[in-house]
mmCIF file of C-alpha atoms in Angstrom:
data_model
loop_
_atom_site.group_PDB
_atom_site.id
_atom_site.type_symbol
_atom_site.label_atom_id
_atom_site.label_comp_id
_atom_site.label_asym_id
_atom_site.label_seq_id
_atom_site.Cartn_x
_atom_site.Cartn_y
_atom_site.Cartn_z
ATOM 1 C CA MET E 1 -57.312 -76.300 88.896
ATOM 2 C CA LYS E 2 -57.829 -74.619 85.511
ATOM 3 C CA ASP E 3 -56.376 -71.437 86.900
ATOM 4 C CA PHE E 4 -53.315 -73.327 88.012
ATOM 5 C CA LEU E 5 -52.861 -74.868 84.540
ATOM 6 C CA LYS E 6 -53.139 -71.454 82.869
ATOM 7 C CA ILE E 7 -50.500 -70.011 85.164
ATOM 8 C CA PHE E 8 -48.226 -73.006 84.537
ATOM 9 C CA VAL E 9 -48.533 -72.673 80.732
ATOM 10 C CA ILE E 10 -47.779 -68.943 80.867
ATOM 11 C CA PHE E 11 -44.655 -69.491 83.000
ATOM 12 C CA PHE E 12 -43.553 -72.386 80.769
ATOM 13 C CA ILE E 13 -43.791 -70.262 77.606
ATOM 14 C CA PHE E 14 -41.970 -67.406 79.353
ATOM 15 C CA PHE E 15 -39.066 -69.635 80.408
ATOM 16 C CA VAL E 16 -38.834 -71.127 76.889
ATOM 17 C CA PHE E 17 -38.402 -67.636 75.367
ATOM 18 C CA VAL E 18 -35.881 -66.609 78.039
ATOM 19 C CA PHE E 19 -33.877 -69.803 77.561
ATOM 20 C CA ALA E 20 -33.909 -69.474 73.757
ATOM 21 C CA GLY E 21 -32.782 -65.853 73.983
ATOM 22 C CA ALA E 22 -29.916 -66.811 76.249
ATOM 23 C CA LEU E 23 -28.766 -69.504 73.842
ATOM 24 C CA LEU E 24 -28.836 -67.058 70.898
ATOM 25 C CA ALA E 25 -26.859 -64.501 72.849
ATOM 26 C CA ILE E 26 -24.197 -67.070 73.689
ATOM 27 C CA PHE E 27 -24.031 -68.366 70.104
ATOM 28 C CA TYR E 28 -23.665 -64.963 68.416
ATOM 29 C CA ASP E 29 -21.505 -63.393 71.076
ATOM 30 C CA GLY E 30 -18.492 -61.692 69.344
ATOM 31 C CA LYS E 31 -19.790 -62.469 65.852
ATOM 32 C CA GLU E 32 -20.736 -59.892 63.208
ATOM 33 C CA PHE E 33 -24.241 -60.012 61.857
ATOM 34 C CA HIS E 34 -24.860 -58.740 58.338
ATOM 35 C CA ASP E 35 -27.990 -57.703 56.652
ATOM 36 C CA PRO E 36 -28.064 -59.721 53.375
ATOM 37 C CA ILE E 37 -27.944 -56.549 51.249
ATOM 38 C CA VAL E 38 -25.059 -55.099 53.252
ATOM 39 C CA LEU E 39 -23.259 -58.422 52.984
ATOM 40 C CA ASP E 40 -23.499 -58.353 49.211
ATOM 41 C CA GLU E 41 -22.166 -54.780 49.160
ATOM 42 C CA ASN E 42 -19.248 -55.724 51.394
ATOM 43 C CA MET E 43 -18.454 -58.760 49.245
ATOM 44 C CA GLU E 44 -18.446 -56.486 46.179
ATOM 45 C CA TYR E 45 -16.208 -54.020 48.004
ATOM 46 C CA GLU E 46 -13.742 -56.775 48.935
ATOM 47 C CA LYS E 47 -13.831 -58.045 45.364
ATOM 48 C CA ASN E 48 -13.148 -54.556 44.063
ATOM 49 C CA ASN E 49 -10.324 -54.231 46.553
ATOM 50 C CA GLU E 50 -8.769 -57.392 45.165
ATOM 51 C CA ASN E 51 -9.149 -56.010 41.630
ATOM 52 C CA ILE E 52 -7.516 -52.752 42.682
ATOM 53 C CA GLU E 53 -4.585 -54.670 44.152
ATOM 54 C CA ASP E 54 -4.317 -56.663 40.911
ATOM 55 C CA ILE E 55 -4.397 -53.437 38.906
ATOM 56 C CA LYS E 56 -1.697 -51.991 41.125
ATOM 57 C CA LYS E 57 0.423 -55.047 40.536
ATOM 58 C CA ASP E 58 -0.136 -54.744 36.772
ATOM 59 C CA GLU E 59 0.712 -51.057 36.879
ATOM 60 C CA ASN E 60 3.913 -51.866 38.703
ATOM 61 C CA ILE E 61 4.840 -54.373 36.012
ATOM 62 C CA GLU E 62 4.146 -51.815 33.284
ATOM 63 C CA ASN E 63 6.155 -49.205 35.154
ATOM 64 C CA ILE E 64 9.045 -51.624 35.460
ATOM 65 C CA GLU E 65 8.832 -52.329 31.731
ATOM 66 C CA GLU E 66 8.663 -48.633 31.000
ATOM 67 C CA ASN E 67 11.652 -48.056 33.266
ATOM 68 C CA VAL E 68 13.535 -50.778 31.439
ATOM 69 C CA ASP E 69 12.703 -49.102 28.132
ATOM 70 C CA GLU E 70 13.798 -45.755 29.524
ATOM 71 C CA LYS E 71 16.971 -47.348 30.843
ATOM 72 C CA GLU E 72 17.654 -48.892 27.441
ATOM 73 C CA LYS E 73 16.979 -45.520 25.855
ATOM 74 C CA ASP E 74 19.362 -43.857 28.290
ATOM 75 C CA ASN E 75 21.987 -46.442 27.360
ATOM 76 C CA THR E 76 21.937 -45.473 23.688
ATOM 77 C CA ILE E 77 23.306 -42.409 21.933
ATOM 78 C CA LYS E 78 21.790 -41.561 18.541
ATOM 79 C CA ILE E 79 23.694 -39.174 16.275
ATOM 80 C CA SER E 80 22.377 -37.899 12.926
ATOM 81 C CA PHE E 81 24.674 -36.789 10.098
ATOM 82 C CA ALA E 82 23.714 -34.821 6.989
ATOM 83 C CA GLY E 83 25.740 -33.359 4.156
ATOM 84 C CA ASP E 84 26.495 -29.984 2.601
ATOM 85 C CA CYS E 85 24.388 -27.112 3.909
ATOM 86 C CA THR E 86 24.904 -23.888 1.976
ATOM 87 C CA LEU E 87 22.711 -21.333 3.670
ATOM 88 C CA GLY E 88 22.903 -18.476 1.187
ATOM 89 C CA ASN E 89 23.714 -17.522 -2.398
ATOM 90 C CA TYR E 90 26.978 -17.292 -4.268
ATOM 91 C CA ASP E 91 28.136 -13.892 -5.435
ATOM 92 C CA GLY E 92 26.712 -13.076 -8.869
ATOM 93 C CA SER E 93 23.895 -15.644 -8.797
ATOM 94 C CA ALA E 94 20.504 -14.663 -10.184
ATOM 95 C CA TYR E 95 17.954 -13.780 -7.527
ATOM 96 C CA ALA E 96 15.000 -15.720 -8.960
ATOM 97 C CA TYR E 97 14.593 -19.114 -7.289
ATOM 98 C CA SER E 98 17.702 -18.461 -5.202
ATOM 99 C CA PHE E 99 18.035 -19.300 -1.526
ATOM 100 C CA LEU E 100 17.380 -15.657 -0.571
ATOM 101 C CA HIS E 101 14.394 -15.470 -2.904
ATOM 102 C CA VAL E 102 12.798 -18.573 -1.360
ATOM 103 C CA LEU E 103 13.435 -17.251 2.152
ATOM 104 C CA GLU E 104 11.690 -13.997 1.224
ATOM 105 C CA GLU E 105 8.759 -15.942 -0.247
ATOM 106 C CA GLN E 106 8.502 -17.795 3.062
ATOM 107 C CA SER E 107 8.263 -14.475 4.942
ATOM 108 C CA ASN E 108 11.748 -14.997 6.405
ATOM 109 C CA ASP E 109 10.619 -18.108 8.237
ATOM 110 C CA TYR E 110 13.901 -19.698 9.295
ATOM 111 C CA ALA E 111 12.127 -22.918 10.257
ATOM 112 C CA TYR E 112 11.060 -23.512 6.635
ATOM 113 C CA PHE E 113 14.303 -25.074 5.404
ATOM 114 C CA PHE E 114 14.597 -28.030 7.803
ATOM 115 C CA LYS E 115 10.911 -28.291 8.578
ATOM 116 C CA LYS E 116 10.406 -31.692 6.923
ATOM 117 C CA VAL E 117 13.441 -33.359 8.531
ATOM 118 C CA ARG E 118 13.319 -31.619 11.893
ATOM 119 C CA PRO E 119 11.371 -34.477 13.573
ATOM 120 C CA VAL E 120 14.340 -36.765 12.893
ATOM 121 C CA PHE E 121 16.814 -34.241 14.273
ATOM 122 C CA GLN E 122 14.627 -33.523 17.284
ATOM 123 C CA ASN E 123 14.508 -37.180 18.275
ATOM 124 C CA ASP E 124 18.244 -37.813 18.270
ATOM 125 C CA ASP E 125 20.915 -36.856 20.788
ATOM 126 C CA LEU E 126 23.058 -34.845 18.388
ATOM 127 C CA THR E 127 22.801 -33.630 14.790
ATOM 128 C CA LEU E 128 25.944 -32.776 12.807
ATOM 129 C CA VAL E 129 25.938 -31.193 9.323
ATOM 130 C CA ASN E 130 28.561 -29.621 7.093
ATOM 131 C CA LEU E 131 28.124 -25.830 7.127
ATOM 132 C CA GLU E 132 29.486 -24.682 3.783
ATOM 133 C CA THR E 133 28.679 -21.006 4.121
ATOM 134 C CA PRO E 134 30.371 -18.258 6.084
ATOM 135 C CA LEU E 135 27.714 -16.376 8.057
ATOM 136 C CA THR E 136 28.995 -12.845 7.813
ATOM 137 C CA ASN E 137 28.492 -9.294 6.580
ATOM 138 C CA SER E 138 32.051 -9.182 5.276
ATOM 139 C CA THR E 139 32.587 -7.806 1.761
ATOM 140 C CA GLU E 140 36.146 -9.134 1.477
ATOM 141 C CA LYS E 141 35.308 -11.766 -1.110
ATOM 142 C CA ASP E 142 37.825 -14.381 -2.145
ATOM 143 C CA ASP E 143 38.727 -14.365 -5.825
ATOM 144 C CA LYS E 144 36.905 -17.512 -6.926
ATOM 145 C CA GLU E 145 34.009 -18.476 -9.187
ATOM 146 C CA PHE E 146 31.616 -19.529 -6.440
ATOM 147 C CA ALA E 147 31.905 -17.533 -3.236
ATOM 148 C CA PHE E 148 29.064 -18.280 -0.825
ATOM 149 C CA LYS E 149 27.777 -16.102 1.966
ATOM 150 C CA GLY E 150 24.833 -16.122 4.352
ATOM 151 C CA ASP E 151 23.552 -13.420 6.632
ATOM 152 C CA PRO E 152 24.645 -13.784 10.289
ATOM 153 C CA SER E 153 20.981 -14.215 11.204
ATOM 154 C CA PHE E 154 20.912 -17.456 9.197
ATOM 155 C CA VAL E 155 22.374 -19.202 12.202
ATOM 156 C CA ASN E 156 18.729 -19.293 13.282
ATOM 157 C CA ILE E 157 18.036 -21.696 10.400
ATOM 158 C CA LEU E 158 20.270 -24.202 12.156
ATOM 159 C CA LYS E 159 18.647 -23.528 15.514
ATOM 160 C CA ALA E 160 15.147 -23.898 14.089
ATOM 161 C CA GLY E 161 16.201 -27.187 12.469
ATOM 162 C CA SER E 162 17.373 -28.707 15.763
ATOM 163 C CA ILE E 163 20.989 -28.854 14.542
ATOM 164 C CA GLU E 164 23.431 -28.709 17.436
ATOM 165 C CA MET E 165 26.783 -29.043 15.675
ATOM 166 C CA VAL E 166 28.435 -28.162 12.358
ATOM 167 C CA ASN E 167 31.659 -29.001 10.578
ATOM 168 C CA ILE E 168 33.386 -25.910 9.201
ATOM 169 C CA SER E 169 36.407 -27.515 7.507
ATOM 170 C CA ASN E 170 35.552 -27.133 3.837
ATOM 171 C CA ASN E 171 36.511 -25.209 0.716
ATOM 172 C CA HIS E 172 33.996 -22.380 1.257
ATOM 173 C CA ILE E 173 34.399 -21.374 4.881
ATOM 174 C CA TYR E 174 36.998 -18.724 3.866
ATOM 175 C CA ASP E 175 35.027 -17.417 0.861
ATOM 176 C CA TYR E 176 34.836 -14.044 2.584
ATOM 177 C CA SER E 177 38.343 -14.020 3.999
ATOM 178 C CA GLN E 178 39.522 -14.470 7.548
ATOM 179 C CA LYS E 179 36.950 -11.954 8.731
ATOM 180 C CA GLY E 180 34.098 -14.020 7.305
ATOM 181 C CA PHE E 181 35.519 -17.114 8.975
ATOM 182 C CA LEU E 182 35.860 -15.444 12.386
ATOM 183 C CA ASP E 183 32.389 -13.890 12.077
ATOM 184 C CA THR E 184 30.958 -17.341 11.441
ATOM 185 C CA ILE E 185 32.578 -18.780 14.566
ATOM 186 C CA GLU E 186 31.347 -15.863 16.642
ATOM 187 C CA ASN E 187 27.798 -16.221 15.326
ATOM 188 C CA LEU E 188 27.785 -19.949 16.026
ATOM 189 C CA LYS E 189 29.053 -19.398 19.559
ATOM 190 C CA LYS E 190 26.387 -16.788 20.269
ATOM 191 C CA SER E 191 23.716 -19.278 19.258
ATOM 192 C CA ASP E 192 25.232 -22.161 21.265
ATOM 193 C CA ILE E 193 25.911 -24.198 18.148
ATOM 194 C CA TYR E 194 29.031 -26.315 18.443
ATOM 195 C CA TYR E 195 31.564 -26.322 15.611
ATOM 196 C CA SER E 196 34.481 -28.549 14.704
ATOM 197 C CA GLY E 197 37.247 -28.235 12.170
ATOM 198 C CA GLU E 198 40.047 -25.843 11.277
ATOM 199 C CA GLY E 199 42.038 -26.906 14.325
ATOM 200 C CA HIS E 200 39.107 -26.943 16.739
ATOM 201 C CA ILE E 201 37.774 -30.111 18.371
ATOM 202 C CA ALA E 202 34.186 -29.841 19.628
ATOM 203 C CA TYR E 203 33.107 -31.590 22.822
ATOM 204 C CA TYR E 204 29.411 -32.185 23.382
ATOM 205 C CA ASN E 205 27.947 -33.710 26.557
ATOM 206 C CA VAL E 206 24.758 -35.774 26.560
ATOM 207 C CA LYS E 207 23.454 -38.565 28.827
ATOM 208 C CA ASP E 208 26.612 -38.500 30.924
ATOM 209 C CA MET E 209 28.692 -39.129 27.790
ATOM 210 C CA THR E 210 31.140 -36.824 26.009
ATOM 211 C CA ILE E 211 31.173 -36.760 22.216
ATOM 212 C CA ALA E 212 34.179 -35.341 20.388
ATOM 213 C CA SER E 213 33.944 -34.102 16.803
ATOM 214 C CA ILE E 214 36.981 -33.526 14.587
ATOM 215 C CA GLY E 215 36.798 -31.872 11.156
ATOM 216 C CA TYR E 216 39.319 -31.912 8.302
ATOM 217 C CA ARG E 217 39.650 -31.044 4.655
ATOM 218 C CA GLY E 218 40.850 -34.372 3.368
ATOM 219 C CA TRP E 219 42.535 -33.571 0.088
ATOM 220 C CA GLY E 220 45.646 -35.638 0.813
ATOM 221 C CA THR E 221 47.151 -38.171 3.180
ATOM 222 C CA TYR E 222 49.654 -35.571 4.404
ATOM 223 C CA ILE E 223 47.191 -34.738 7.178
ATOM 224 C CA LYS E 224 47.711 -38.124 8.843
ATOM 225 C CA THR E 225 50.124 -36.848 11.497
ATOM 226 C CA HIS E 226 47.790 -34.068 12.646
ATOM 227 C CA LEU E 227 44.766 -36.341 12.400
ATOM 228 C CA LYS E 228 46.409 -38.995 14.573
ATOM 229 C CA LYS E 229 47.272 -36.384 17.191
ATOM 230 C CA ASP E 230 43.731 -34.969 17.241
ATOM 231 C CA ILE E 231 42.091 -38.394 17.545
ATOM 232 C CA LYS E 232 44.431 -39.292 20.402
ATOM 233 C CA GLU E 233 43.574 -36.050 22.210
ATOM 234 C CA ALA E 234 39.849 -36.544 21.612
ATOM 235 C CA LYS E 235 39.903 -40.105 22.925
ATOM 236 C CA GLU E 236 41.527 -38.941 26.144
ATOM 237 C CA LYS E 237 38.690 -36.491 26.782
ATOM 238 C CA ALA E 238 35.640 -38.122 25.178
ATOM 239 C CA ASP E 239 33.723 -41.392 25.074
ATOM 240 C CA ILE E 240 32.727 -41.179 21.381
ATOM 241 C CA VAL E 241 34.913 -39.749 18.614
ATOM 242 C CA LEU E 242 33.485 -38.522 15.300
ATOM 243 C CA VAL E 243 35.590 -37.525 12.317
ATOM 244 C CA SER E 244 34.163 -35.450 9.487
ATOM 245 C CA PHE E 245 36.072 -35.099 6.201
ATOM 246 C CA HIS E 246 35.466 -32.683 3.355
ATOM 247 C CA TRP E 247 37.033 -34.717 0.582
ATOM 248 C CA GLY E 248 36.681 -36.575 -2.693
ATOM 249 C CA ASP E 249 35.893 -35.593 -6.261
ATOM 250 C CA GLU E 250 32.787 -33.639 -7.221
ATOM 251 C CA ASN E 251 29.996 -35.601 -8.908
ATOM 252 C CA LYS E 252 31.791 -38.931 -8.492
ATOM 253 C CA TYR E 253 29.839 -41.832 -7.006
ATOM 254 C CA TYR E 254 32.827 -43.771 -5.701
ATOM 255 C CA PRO E 255 35.456 -42.661 -3.179
ATOM 256 C CA ASN E 256 39.009 -42.106 -4.402
ATOM 257 C CA ASP E 257 42.076 -43.701 -2.863
ATOM 258 C CA VAL E 258 42.725 -40.763 -0.530
ATOM 259 C CA GLN E 259 39.227 -41.059 0.911
ATOM 260 C CA LYS E 260 39.565 -44.778 1.534
ATOM 261 C CA THR E 261 43.036 -44.397 3.039
ATOM 262 C CA LEU E 262 42.095 -41.552 5.364
ATOM 263 C CA GLY E 263 38.763 -43.063 6.371
ATOM 264 C CA ARG E 264 40.267 -46.377 7.401
ATOM 265 C CA PHE E 265 43.249 -44.661 9.014
ATOM 266 C CA ALA E 266 40.899 -42.612 11.207
ATOM 267 C CA ILE E 267 39.162 -45.797 12.354
ATOM 268 C CA ASP E 268 42.524 -47.486 12.981
ATOM 269 C CA GLU E 269 43.515 -44.565 15.210
ATOM 270 C CA GLY E 270 40.340 -44.763 17.284
ATOM 271 C CA ALA E 271 37.543 -42.843 15.537
ATOM 272 C CA ASP E 272 34.105 -44.391 16.063
ATOM 273 C CA VAL E 273 32.360 -42.998 12.964
ATOM 274 C CA VAL E 274 33.722 -41.290 9.857
ATOM 275 C CA VAL E 275 31.496 -39.207 7.574
ATOM 276 C CA GLY E 276 32.317 -37.322 4.405
ATOM 277 C CA HIS E 277 30.979 -34.632 2.092
ATOM 278 C CA HIS E 278 31.972 -32.457 -0.884
ATOM 279 C CA PRO E 279 31.212 -34.687 -3.918
ATOM 280 C CA HIS E 280 27.617 -33.270 -3.969
ATOM 281 C CA VAL E 281 26.326 -36.796 -4.675
ATOM 282 C CA ILE E 282 25.926 -39.941 -2.612
ATOM 283 C CA GLN E 283 28.676 -42.519 -2.313
ATOM 284 C CA GLY E 284 28.824 -45.934 -0.670
ATOM 285 C CA ILE E 285 29.297 -46.886 2.978
ATOM 286 C CA GLU E 286 31.841 -49.224 4.511
ATOM 287 C CA LYS E 287 31.715 -51.086 7.812
ATOM 288 C CA TYR E 288 35.353 -51.340 8.709
ATOM 289 C CA LYS E 289 36.324 -53.001 12.010
ATOM 290 C CA ASP E 290 32.633 -52.780 13.020
ATOM 291 C CA LYS E 291 32.639 -49.004 12.495
ATOM 292 C CA TYR E 292 31.056 -46.990 9.703
ATOM 293 C CA ILE E 293 32.739 -44.901 7.035
ATOM 294 C CA VAL E 294 30.132 -42.873 5.134
ATOM 295 C CA TYR E 295 32.068 -41.603 2.135
ATOM 296 C CA SER E 296 29.640 -38.943 0.924
ATOM 297 C CA LEU E 297 26.397 -37.689 2.400
ATOM 298 C CA ALA E 298 25.853 -35.515 -0.710
ATOM 299 C CA ASN E 299 24.141 -32.125 -0.667
ATOM 300 C CA PHE E 300 21.449 -31.483 1.886
ATOM 301 C CA CYS E 301 20.100 -27.961 2.318
ATOM 302 C CA PHE E 302 22.120 -26.667 -0.583
ATOM 303 C CA GLY E 303 21.749 -23.058 -1.661
ATOM 304 C CA GLY E 304 24.537 -23.405 -4.201
ATOM 305 C CA ASN E 305 22.415 -24.845 -7.002
ATOM 306 C CA ARG E 306 18.875 -23.846 -7.975
ATOM 307 C CA ASN E 307 18.171 -27.161 -9.699
ATOM 308 C CA PRO E 308 20.787 -29.890 -9.245
ATOM 309 C CA LYS E 309 20.475 -32.804 -11.627
ATOM 310 C CA ASP E 310 20.909 -35.326 -8.800
ATOM 311 C CA LYS E 311 18.745 -34.442 -5.811
ATOM 312 C CA ASP E 312 19.253 -37.700 -3.911
ATOM 313 C CA THR E 313 20.705 -37.492 -0.425
ATOM 314 C CA PHE E 314 20.301 -39.166 2.951
ATOM 315 C CA ILE E 315 20.605 -38.787 6.689
ATOM 316 C CA PHE E 316 22.916 -41.307 8.311
ATOM 317 C CA GLN E 317 22.210 -42.204 11.918
ATOM 318 C CA ALA E 318 24.685 -43.994 14.170
ATOM 319 C CA GLU E 319 23.150 -45.483 17.297
ATOM 320 C CA PHE E 320 25.673 -46.346 19.994
ATOM 321 C CA ALA E 321 24.840 -48.965 22.612
ATOM 322 C CA ILE E 322 26.531 -47.928 25.858
ATOM 323 C CA ASP E 323 27.418 -49.979 28.913
ATOM 324 C CA ASN E 324 29.329 -48.365 31.766
ATOM 325 C CA LYS E 325 30.372 -45.490 29.467
ATOM 326 C CA LYS E 326 31.809 -47.933 26.914
ATOM 327 C CA ILE E 327 30.544 -48.516 23.365
ATOM 328 C CA THR E 328 29.331 -52.091 23.001
ATOM 329 C CA ASN E 329 27.766 -51.820 19.547
ATOM 330 C CA ILE E 330 27.183 -49.318 16.734
ATOM 331 C CA GLN E 331 24.063 -49.650 14.595
ATOM 332 C CA GLY E 332 23.793 -47.675 11.350
ATOM 333 C CA ASN E 333 20.556 -46.407 9.869
ATOM 334 C CA ILE E 334 20.029 -44.817 6.455
ATOM 335 C CA ILE E 335 17.173 -42.340 5.940
ATOM 336 C CA PRO E 336 16.823 -41.600 2.194
ATOM 337 C CA CYS E 337 15.965 -37.992 1.366
ATOM 338 C CA SER E 338 15.776 -35.482 -1.447
ATOM 339 C CA VAL E 339 17.394 -32.057 -1.253
ATOM 340 C CA SER E 340 14.070 -30.561 -2.374
ATOM 341 C CA SER E 341 10.458 -31.242 -1.435
ATOM 342 C CA VAL E 342 9.458 -30.549 -5.065
ATOM 343 C CA LYS E 343 10.903 -32.247 -8.141
ATOM 344 C CA HIS E 344 11.075 -29.509 -10.760
ATOM 345 C CA VAL E 345 13.395 -27.164 -8.851
ATOM 346 C CA ASN E 346 15.442 -26.930 -5.681
ATOM 347 C CA ASN E 347 13.289 -25.306 -3.008
ATOM 348 C CA TYR E 348 16.064 -25.860 -0.427
ATOM 349 C CA GLN E 349 13.791 -27.911 1.795
ATOM 350 C CA PRO E 350 15.122 -31.468 2.275
ATOM 351 C CA VAL E 351 12.408 -34.088 2.594
ATOM 352 C CA ILE E 352 12.372 -37.722 3.736
ATOM 353 C CA LEU E 353 11.482 -40.099 0.914
ATOM 354 C CA GLU E 354 8.900 -42.864 1.158
ATOM 355 C CA GLY E 355 7.806 -45.864 -0.883
ATOM 356 C CA GLU E 356 9.442 -46.488 -4.240
ATOM 357 C CA GLU E 357 11.601 -43.374 -4.063
ATOM 358 C CA LYS E 358 12.961 -44.446 -0.695
ATOM 359 C CA GLU E 359 13.796 -47.904 -2.072
ATOM 360 C CA ARG E 360 15.402 -46.404 -5.154
ATOM 361 C CA VAL E 361 17.840 -44.301 -3.116
ATOM 362 C CA LEU E 362 18.563 -47.184 -0.738
ATOM 363 C CA ASN E 363 19.335 -49.407 -3.713
ATOM 364 C CA ARG E 364 21.749 -46.802 -5.045
ATOM 365 C CA ILE E 365 23.612 -46.610 -1.740
ATOM 366 C CA TYR E 366 23.883 -50.393 -1.454
ATOM 367 C CA TYR E 367 24.943 -50.640 -5.075
ATOM 368 C CA TYR E 368 27.779 -48.148 -4.620
ATOM 369 C CA SER E 369 28.713 -49.880 -1.359
ATOM 370 C CA SER E 370 28.974 -53.252 -3.085
ATOM 371 C CA GLY E 371 31.957 -51.966 -5.053
ATOM 372 C CA LEU E 372 33.925 -51.245 -1.862
ATOM 373 C CA GLU E 373 36.168 -53.699 -0.043
ATOM 374 C CA TYR E 374 34.226 -53.365 3.221
ATOM 375 C CA GLY E 375 30.958 -52.205 1.710
ATOM 376 C CA ILE E 376 27.743 -52.717 3.634
ATOM 377 C CA SER E 377 24.989 -54.954 2.279
ATOM 378 C CA ARG E 378 21.391 -55.712 3.122
#
């Protein structure tokens, strides 16, 4: 009897284990079983995956914002203007402290002259200055008191300064006769520097836009007929039209009647910005029909005077907002400068002013502007 009970208990326990195993198999069939440590790792992995997706989403947002910024940048054209650049000496000038002397002291480093303003010129779409020096080896000097000349290699000063375009309509471009003038044009062409003036309209392409530049010596209103014709031609071929005048009276801080008449006439005929030079000093700025007339940019890199009494100058920037190849707005920006990076002499190295000096020059420009009918104000 005891033997029978033992056998019964053994079989009973056996069937219990078999039955329990079967139930477990049915319950967990098709389900994944995780070791607790592995489970934690997988949860962390899934969490990290979610973070990665979030990061990707954030990156996409930033990229979109960056693309918008790039798009906005692509929809603006920034043009910098600076004044008289005389890259050389005048015949008969003393060598000490002259442009050539300083260049020699700088080991013929062409980049020296525009070094301190180059970052501004590099970050725009076009830089235009007034080139008031024939770049030539010609000896056929004009019979005048101040006849300027620069070596043909000085075109590299412009290149090193990130200057893409020059105006050549001024009272010194023929200082070394027709040969000096033609040599200058040839040297500019060889260096891929655009030039405007003396009957030539320059066309410059950037960001799918065409910029036209017209240059004139604006001594009288008799040029109106030719000016009107040139602006009309430029507007037919370009999206932005610039007009550069060499005009006004030397060392005068206010534009004369001819300047005001020609400047406003150019805007009336379709010019988008008018800039001027020749007075050697700064003059005021007008905003006429929502377009800027900068009457005098003053000297800039000026080899014609070893120590000018008035060293104040500025870079004027016009920023064009563009929509579907049309100008929707023009924003002006004034960058006060000095023609020299030292005060006691002209070292022919324009420098951007900061602090009190910057404010002083800005105040001068706004003061002179306040005396004009359409003068800008703060």
